Short mmCIF file of C-alpha atoms in Angstrom, two decimals:
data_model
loop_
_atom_site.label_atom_id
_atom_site.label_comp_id
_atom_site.label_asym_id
_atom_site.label_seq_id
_atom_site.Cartn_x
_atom_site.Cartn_y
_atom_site.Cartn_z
CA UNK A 94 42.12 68.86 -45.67
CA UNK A 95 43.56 67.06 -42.98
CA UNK A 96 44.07 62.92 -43.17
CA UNK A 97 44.92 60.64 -40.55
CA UNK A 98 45.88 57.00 -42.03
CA UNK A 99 46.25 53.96 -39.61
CA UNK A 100 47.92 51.09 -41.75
CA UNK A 101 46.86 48.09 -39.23
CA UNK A 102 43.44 47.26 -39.07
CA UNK A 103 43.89 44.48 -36.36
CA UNK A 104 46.63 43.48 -33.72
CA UNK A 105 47.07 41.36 -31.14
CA UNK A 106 49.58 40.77 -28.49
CA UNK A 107 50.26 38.50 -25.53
CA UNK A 108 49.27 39.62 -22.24
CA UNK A 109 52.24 41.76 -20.20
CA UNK A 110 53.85 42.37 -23.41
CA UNK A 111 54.41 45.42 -25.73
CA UNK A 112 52.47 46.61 -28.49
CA UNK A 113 52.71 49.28 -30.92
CA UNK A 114 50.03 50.87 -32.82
CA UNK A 115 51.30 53.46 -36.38
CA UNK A 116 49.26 56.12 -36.78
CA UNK A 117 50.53 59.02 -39.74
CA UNK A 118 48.86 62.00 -40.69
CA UNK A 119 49.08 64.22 -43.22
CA UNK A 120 48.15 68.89 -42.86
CA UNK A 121 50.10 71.66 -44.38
CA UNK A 122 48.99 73.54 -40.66
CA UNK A 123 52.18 74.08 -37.92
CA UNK A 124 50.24 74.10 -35.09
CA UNK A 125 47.91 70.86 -34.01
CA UNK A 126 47.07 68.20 -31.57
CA UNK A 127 47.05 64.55 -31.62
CA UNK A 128 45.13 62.72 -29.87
CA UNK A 129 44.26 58.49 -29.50
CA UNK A 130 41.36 57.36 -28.27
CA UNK A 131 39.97 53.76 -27.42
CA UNK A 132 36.60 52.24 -27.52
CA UNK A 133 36.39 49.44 -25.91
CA UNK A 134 33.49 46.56 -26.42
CA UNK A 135 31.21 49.07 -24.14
CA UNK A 136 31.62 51.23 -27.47
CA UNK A 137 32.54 54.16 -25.03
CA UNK A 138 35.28 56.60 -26.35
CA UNK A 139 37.94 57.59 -24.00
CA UNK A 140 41.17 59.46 -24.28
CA UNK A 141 43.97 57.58 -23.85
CA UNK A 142 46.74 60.62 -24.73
CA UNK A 143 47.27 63.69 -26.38
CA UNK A 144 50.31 65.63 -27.96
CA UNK A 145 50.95 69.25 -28.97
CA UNK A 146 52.59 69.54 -32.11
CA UNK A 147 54.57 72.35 -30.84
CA UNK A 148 56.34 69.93 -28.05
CA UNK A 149 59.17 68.04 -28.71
CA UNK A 150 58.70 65.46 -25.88
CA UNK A 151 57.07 62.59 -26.27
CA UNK A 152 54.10 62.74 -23.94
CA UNK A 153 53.48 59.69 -21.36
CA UNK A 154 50.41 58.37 -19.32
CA UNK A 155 51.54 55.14 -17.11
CA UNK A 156 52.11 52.52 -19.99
CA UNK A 157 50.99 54.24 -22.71
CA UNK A 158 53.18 56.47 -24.46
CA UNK A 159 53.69 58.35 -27.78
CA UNK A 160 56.29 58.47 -30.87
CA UNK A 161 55.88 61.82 -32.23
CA UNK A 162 58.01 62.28 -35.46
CA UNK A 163 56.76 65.70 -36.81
CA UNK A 164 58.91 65.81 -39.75
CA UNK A 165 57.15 63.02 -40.73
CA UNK A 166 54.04 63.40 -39.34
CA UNK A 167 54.00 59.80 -37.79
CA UNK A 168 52.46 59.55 -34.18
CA UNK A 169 52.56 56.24 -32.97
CA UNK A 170 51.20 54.86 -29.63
CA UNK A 171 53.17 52.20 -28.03
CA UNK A 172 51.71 50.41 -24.96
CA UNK A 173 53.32 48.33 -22.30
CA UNK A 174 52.55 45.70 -20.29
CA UNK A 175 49.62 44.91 -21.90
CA UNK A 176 46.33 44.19 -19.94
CA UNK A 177 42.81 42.32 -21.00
CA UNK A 178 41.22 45.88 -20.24
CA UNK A 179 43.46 47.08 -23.04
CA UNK A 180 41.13 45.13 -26.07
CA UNK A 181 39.68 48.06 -27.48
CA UNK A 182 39.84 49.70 -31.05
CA UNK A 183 42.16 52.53 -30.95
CA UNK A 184 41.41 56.03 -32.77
CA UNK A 185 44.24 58.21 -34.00
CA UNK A 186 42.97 61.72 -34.14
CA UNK A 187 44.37 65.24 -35.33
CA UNK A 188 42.60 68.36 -34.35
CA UNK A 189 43.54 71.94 -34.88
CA UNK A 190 42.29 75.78 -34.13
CA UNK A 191 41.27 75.91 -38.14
CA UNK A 192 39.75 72.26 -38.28
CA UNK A 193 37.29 70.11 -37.19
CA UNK A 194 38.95 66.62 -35.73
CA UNK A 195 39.64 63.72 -38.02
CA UNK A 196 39.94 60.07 -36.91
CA UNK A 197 41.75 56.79 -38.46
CA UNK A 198 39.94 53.68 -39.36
CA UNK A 199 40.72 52.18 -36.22
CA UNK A 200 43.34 49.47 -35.05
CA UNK A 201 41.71 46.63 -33.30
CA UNK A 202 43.32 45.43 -30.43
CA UNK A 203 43.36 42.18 -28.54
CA UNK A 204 44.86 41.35 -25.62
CA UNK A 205 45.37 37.47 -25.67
CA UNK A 206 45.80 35.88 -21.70
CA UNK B 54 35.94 66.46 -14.86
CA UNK B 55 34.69 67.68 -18.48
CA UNK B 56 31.72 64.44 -18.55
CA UNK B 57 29.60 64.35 -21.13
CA UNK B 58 26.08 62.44 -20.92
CA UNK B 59 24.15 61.13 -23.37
CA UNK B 60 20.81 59.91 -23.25
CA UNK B 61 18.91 57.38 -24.22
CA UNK B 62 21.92 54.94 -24.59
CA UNK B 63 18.94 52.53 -26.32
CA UNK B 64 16.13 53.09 -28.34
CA UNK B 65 13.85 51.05 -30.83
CA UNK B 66 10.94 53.22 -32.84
CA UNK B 67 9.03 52.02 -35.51
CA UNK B 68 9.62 53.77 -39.03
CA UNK B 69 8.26 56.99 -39.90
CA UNK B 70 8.28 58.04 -35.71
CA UNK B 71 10.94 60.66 -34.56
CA UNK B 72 13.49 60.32 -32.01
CA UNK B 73 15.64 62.72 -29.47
CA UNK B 74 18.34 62.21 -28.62
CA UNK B 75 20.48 64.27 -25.56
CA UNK B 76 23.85 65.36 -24.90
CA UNK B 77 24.58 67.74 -21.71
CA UNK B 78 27.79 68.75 -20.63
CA UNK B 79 27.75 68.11 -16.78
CA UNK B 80 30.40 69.71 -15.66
CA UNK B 81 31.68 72.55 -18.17
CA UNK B 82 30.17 74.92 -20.84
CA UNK B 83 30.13 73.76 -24.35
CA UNK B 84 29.35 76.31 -27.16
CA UNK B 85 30.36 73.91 -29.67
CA UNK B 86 29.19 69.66 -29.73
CA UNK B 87 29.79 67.59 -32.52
CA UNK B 88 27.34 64.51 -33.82
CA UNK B 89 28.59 61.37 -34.79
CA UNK B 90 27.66 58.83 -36.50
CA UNK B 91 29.23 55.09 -36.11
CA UNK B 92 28.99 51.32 -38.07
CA UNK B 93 30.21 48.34 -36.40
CA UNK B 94 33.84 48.28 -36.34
CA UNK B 95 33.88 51.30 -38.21
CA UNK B 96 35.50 55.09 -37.63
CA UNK B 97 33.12 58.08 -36.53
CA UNK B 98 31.90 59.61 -38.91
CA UNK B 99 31.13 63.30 -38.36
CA UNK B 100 26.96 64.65 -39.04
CA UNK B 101 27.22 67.71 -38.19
CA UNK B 102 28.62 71.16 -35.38
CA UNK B 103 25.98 71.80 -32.87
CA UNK B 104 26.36 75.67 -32.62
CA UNK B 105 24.80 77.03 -29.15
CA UNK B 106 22.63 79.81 -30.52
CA UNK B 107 22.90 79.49 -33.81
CA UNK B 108 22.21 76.64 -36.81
CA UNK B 109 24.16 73.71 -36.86
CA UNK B 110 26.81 72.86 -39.72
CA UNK B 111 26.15 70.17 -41.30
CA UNK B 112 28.72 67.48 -43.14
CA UNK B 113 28.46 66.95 -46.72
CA UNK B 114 25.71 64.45 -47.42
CA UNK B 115 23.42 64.84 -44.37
CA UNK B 116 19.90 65.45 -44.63
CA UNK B 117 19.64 68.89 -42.24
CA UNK B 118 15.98 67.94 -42.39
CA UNK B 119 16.39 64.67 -41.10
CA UNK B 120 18.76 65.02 -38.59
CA UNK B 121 17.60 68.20 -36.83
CA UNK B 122 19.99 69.61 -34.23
CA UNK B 123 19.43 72.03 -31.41
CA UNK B 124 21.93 73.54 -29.73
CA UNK B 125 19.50 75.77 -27.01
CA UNK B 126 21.75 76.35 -24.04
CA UNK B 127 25.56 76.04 -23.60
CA UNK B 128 25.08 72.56 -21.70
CA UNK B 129 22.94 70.61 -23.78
CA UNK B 130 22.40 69.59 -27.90
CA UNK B 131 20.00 67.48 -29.11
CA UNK B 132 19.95 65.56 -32.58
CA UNK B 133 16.29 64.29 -33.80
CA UNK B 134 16.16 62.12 -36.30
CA UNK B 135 13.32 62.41 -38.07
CA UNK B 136 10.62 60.20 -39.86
CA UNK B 137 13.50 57.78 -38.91
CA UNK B 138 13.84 54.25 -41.84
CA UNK B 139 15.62 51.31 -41.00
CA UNK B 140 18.78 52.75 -43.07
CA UNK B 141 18.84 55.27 -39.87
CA UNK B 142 19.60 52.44 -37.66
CA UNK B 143 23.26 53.06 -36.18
CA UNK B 144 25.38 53.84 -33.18
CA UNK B 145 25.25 58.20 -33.00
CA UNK B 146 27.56 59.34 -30.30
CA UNK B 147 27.99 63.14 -29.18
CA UNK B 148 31.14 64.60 -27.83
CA UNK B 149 32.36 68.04 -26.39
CA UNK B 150 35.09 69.52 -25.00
CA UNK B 151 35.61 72.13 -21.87
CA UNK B 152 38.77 73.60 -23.65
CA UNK B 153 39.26 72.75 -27.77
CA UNK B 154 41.08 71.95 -29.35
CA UNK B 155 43.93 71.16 -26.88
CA UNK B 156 42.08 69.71 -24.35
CA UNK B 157 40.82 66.74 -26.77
CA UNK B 158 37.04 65.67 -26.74
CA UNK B 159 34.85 63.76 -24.87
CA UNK B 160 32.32 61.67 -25.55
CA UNK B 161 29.28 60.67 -24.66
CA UNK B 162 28.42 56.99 -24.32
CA UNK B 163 26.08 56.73 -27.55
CA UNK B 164 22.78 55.93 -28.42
CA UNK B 165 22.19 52.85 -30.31
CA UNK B 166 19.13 53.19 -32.69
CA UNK B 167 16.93 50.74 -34.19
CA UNK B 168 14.39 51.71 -36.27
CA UNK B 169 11.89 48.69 -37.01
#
């Protein structure tokens, strides 16, 4: 069975700066996905960005971005220039052809102005 | 593209009523939907694979006969809970995807239940 562990149950950060969220995971598959979600205070999920565990390069989308370290299995999401739309827990999730998806606790995140 | 709705996004029913709850994929097919189940500041928790034609699998733990889930056409599950208690009372959320796994999921809003 497949775990997903996210060691930081809250953050916070100062508006326009940098943030980083861990996220590590644990399969004995090769082939996978990992995603992150947010749900913000609306409770709405919404995918922030994804990464194929076959692709080296970290994937990007505008200020968030990914550190993928498959060897070991860390997949961190780093944002930048923080914005007060950006308070929102944040799911790590791993899904794969054989298995159902599997989500972190959750890292709460607040943006401070 | 690939929205998911769910519907109602609020309902209150007095215990021992039943209540439906509706996800439809608007704007792709969806032969598989999962059903979630949330506490405050908590992960999802995962009830149960809608299957379209076929039974639902159900996590370890659920009541099947409690949460009863049909999965009738490829656009739209529905989860009833059942003779619902005030233990029932908690955020369920639905979610589907147009292309899994590598597409990722998407969710629909939620349904917050209270059952008084």
């Amino acid at each position: 069975a497949q775990t997903v562990t996210q060691s930081q149950p809250e953050m916070s950060v100062q508006e326009a700066e940098t943030v980083t969220l861990s996220c590590t995971y644990d399969t004995s598959e090769n082939n996978y996905y990992l995603f992150w979600y947010k749900q913000p205070p609306s409770r709405q999920m919404i995918l922030v960005i994804r990464q194929e565990a076959y692709k080296q390069q970290n994937a990007t989308e505008n200020r968030f971005s990914v550190n993928f370290q498959k060897a070991a299995k860390s997949f961190s999401l780093k944002i930048s220039d923080s914005q007060l739309g950006d308070t929102a827990m944040y799911f790590c999730a791993f899904t794969s052809v054989k298995s159902k998806s599997t989500f972190g606790d959750g890292t709460t995140l607040t943006v401070k102005p | 593209g690939a929205v998911v709705s769910q519907h109602p996004s609020r309902v209150i029913c007095k215990s021992g009523t039943s209540v439906k709850i509706e996800c439809r994929s608007l704007d792709f097919q969806a032969t598989t939907m999962f059903w979630y189940r949330q506490f405050p500041k908590q992960s999802l928790m995962l009830m149960a694979t809608s299957n379209e034609g076929s039974k639902a699998t159900y996590e370890q733990g659920v009541e099947k006969d409690k949460f009863l889930i049909n999965h009738a056409s490829l656009t739209l599950s529905t989860l009833t809970v059942t003779s619902a208690h005030p233990e029932d009372s908690s955020f369920y959320i639905c979610s589907a995807s147009p292309n899994p796994p590598s597409y990722g999921y998407t969710f629909g809003s939620g349904t917050r239940l209270t059952v008084v």
